[in-house]
Amino acid sequence: MVKIRKIASIEKGIEEVLKILNEDEIQDTIGKGASYLRKCGDPDLNQKLHHSDAVKLDLKCIHKGKSPPLLNSHKYILDEGSGDIKTEFFDVDDLLVKFTILDGDLKKVVKESQDPSSPQGVKLDHIEKKKIFESIKKIEDKILKIKIAIDKG
């Protein structure tokens, strides 16, 4: 009998992996077969998928041109769990203004990093990459707050 899995569950992500990857691809990726994944994807069993295996499986799915199902499951779980966050201090208009400022900051950092007169010229060095990733992280954090405020509002 087919078991229904919650969308916000690792088991659902595993179900999706099993649709994308065949037996040989799973074996080559994590050194375990599809039957192991089916056990991990059974909500009634206590078989757990190792995090490192989940990352490898998601990467394999990405290499096949598919979105990473286990990462998507994690996102659904986090979105579902964010319902407990108090958002009375989140004003969507204010968040959007701050998002726009952060977007401008990111564009400035990227433009400066790719300037021919920068330390590595148009090639990005380690420090420039770090600044860009920090700017992206700030934007991602702001997007999360916007999503929560909209969901709660």
mmCIF file of C-alpha atoms in Angstrom, residues 28-114:
data_model
loop_
_atom_site.group_PDB
_atom_site.id
_atom_site.type_symbol
_atom_site.label_atom_id
_atom_site.label_comp_id
_atom_site.label_asym_id
_atom_site.label_seq_id
_atom_site.Cartn_x
_atom_site.Cartn_y
_atom_site.Cartn_z
ATOM 1 C CA ASP A 28 27.325 5.159 -7.205
ATOM 2 C CA THR A 29 26.435 8.288 -5.227
ATOM 3 C CA ILE A 30 26.139 7.016 -1.643
ATOM 4 C CA GLY A 31 27.335 3.419 -1.803
ATOM 5 C CA LYS A 32 23.919 2.119 -0.779
ATOM 6 C CA GLY A 33 21.008 0.917 -2.857
ATOM 7 C CA ALA A 34 17.499 2.139 -3.501
ATOM 8 C CA SER A 35 16.122 -0.300 -0.899
ATOM 9 C CA TYR A 36 18.120 1.572 1.774
ATOM 10 C CA LEU A 37 16.565 4.843 0.589
ATOM 11 C CA ARG A 38 13.080 3.307 0.614
ATOM 12 C CA LYS A 39 13.640 2.292 4.252
ATOM 13 C CA CYS A 40 14.814 5.825 5.090
ATOM 14 C CA GLY A 41 11.735 7.183 3.313
ATOM 15 C CA ASP A 42 9.296 5.010 5.244
ATOM 16 C CA PRO A 43 7.785 7.183 8.006
ATOM 17 C CA ASP A 44 6.925 4.045 10.011
ATOM 18 C CA LEU A 45 10.525 2.852 10.210
ATOM 19 C CA ASN A 46 13.257 4.404 12.290
ATOM 20 C CA GLN A 47 15.881 4.329 9.511
ATOM 21 C CA LYS A 48 17.554 7.742 9.173
ATOM 22 C CA LEU A 49 19.356 9.159 6.157
ATOM 23 C CA HIS A 50 22.783 10.604 6.944
ATOM 24 C CA HIS A 51 23.131 14.295 6.198
ATOM 25 C CA SER A 52 26.222 13.725 4.040
ATOM 26 C CA ASP A 53 24.261 11.202 1.943
ATOM 27 C CA ALA A 54 21.404 13.688 1.555
ATOM 28 C CA VAL A 55 23.802 16.324 0.232
ATOM 29 C CA LYS A 56 25.358 13.846 -2.217
ATOM 30 C CA LEU A 57 21.925 12.769 -3.476
ATOM 31 C CA ASP A 58 20.804 16.374 -3.946
ATOM 32 C CA LEU A 59 23.993 17.156 -5.869
ATOM 33 C CA LYS A 60 23.391 14.147 -8.113
ATOM 34 C CA CYS A 61 19.841 15.379 -8.787
ATOM 35 C CA ILE A 62 21.187 18.854 -9.624
ATOM 36 C CA HIS A 63 23.686 17.300 -12.036
ATOM 37 C CA LYS A 64 20.705 15.662 -13.755
ATOM 38 C CA GLY A 65 19.076 19.083 -14.136
ATOM 39 C CA LYS A 66 16.516 18.605 -11.343
ATOM 40 C CA SER A 67 15.970 20.704 -8.236
ATOM 41 C CA PRO A 68 17.375 19.216 -5.000
ATOM 42 C CA PRO A 69 14.445 17.351 -3.385
ATOM 43 C CA LEU A 70 15.973 16.931 0.065
ATOM 44 C CA LEU A 71 16.954 20.603 0.279
ATOM 45 C CA ASN A 72 13.422 21.498 -0.793
ATOM 46 C CA SER A 73 12.092 19.269 1.995
ATOM 47 C CA HIS A 74 14.289 21.072 4.491
ATOM 48 C CA LYS A 75 12.949 24.403 3.224
ATOM 49 C CA TYR A 76 9.347 23.208 3.629
ATOM 50 C CA ILE A 77 10.105 22.018 7.171
ATOM 51 C CA LEU A 78 11.693 25.358 8.044
ATOM 52 C CA ASP A 79 8.830 27.311 6.474
ATOM 53 C CA GLU A 80 6.322 25.234 8.393
ATOM 54 C CA GLY A 81 8.284 25.711 11.637
ATOM 55 C CA SER A 82 8.536 29.456 11.115
ATOM 56 C CA GLY A 83 4.882 29.695 12.104
ATOM 57 C CA ASP A 84 6.012 29.944 15.717
ATOM 58 C CA ILE A 85 7.969 33.169 15.079
ATOM 59 C CA LYS A 86 6.412 36.356 16.404
ATOM 60 C CA THR A 87 6.193 38.874 13.581
ATOM 61 C CA GLU A 88 4.462 41.912 15.053
ATOM 62 C CA PHE A 89 7.679 43.873 14.489
ATOM 63 C CA PHE A 90 7.911 42.900 10.809
ATOM 64 C CA ASP A 91 6.484 45.664 8.594
ATOM 65 C CA VAL A 92 6.451 44.455 4.981
ATOM 66 C CA ASP A 93 6.941 47.947 3.517
ATOM 67 C CA ASP A 94 9.916 48.577 5.804
ATOM 68 C CA LEU A 95 11.360 45.164 4.957
ATOM 69 C CA LEU A 96 11.036 45.855 1.219
ATOM 70 C CA VAL A 97 12.859 49.188 1.584
ATOM 71 C CA LYS A 98 15.660 47.446 3.489
ATOM 72 C CA PHE A 99 15.712 44.698 0.852
ATOM 73 C CA THR A 100 16.157 47.307 -1.886
ATOM 74 C CA ILE A 101 19.073 48.851 0.029
ATOM 75 C CA LEU A 102 20.686 45.421 0.450
ATOM 76 C CA ASP A 103 20.163 44.725 -3.257
ATOM 77 C CA GLY A 104 21.974 47.973 -4.064
ATOM 78 C CA ASP A 105 24.790 47.031 -1.672
ATOM 79 C CA LEU A 106 25.200 43.670 -3.404
ATOM 80 C CA LYS A 107 25.346 45.296 -6.829
ATOM 81 C CA LYS A 108 27.950 47.770 -5.563
ATOM 82 C CA VAL A 109 30.131 45.012 -4.074
ATOM 83 C CA VAL A 110 29.954 42.963 -7.280
ATOM 84 C CA LYS A 111 30.717 45.987 -9.477
ATOM 85 C CA GLU A 112 33.693 47.002 -7.317
ATOM 86 C CA SER A 113 34.993 43.419 -7.241
ATOM 87 C CA GLN A 114 34.901 43.135 -11.024
#
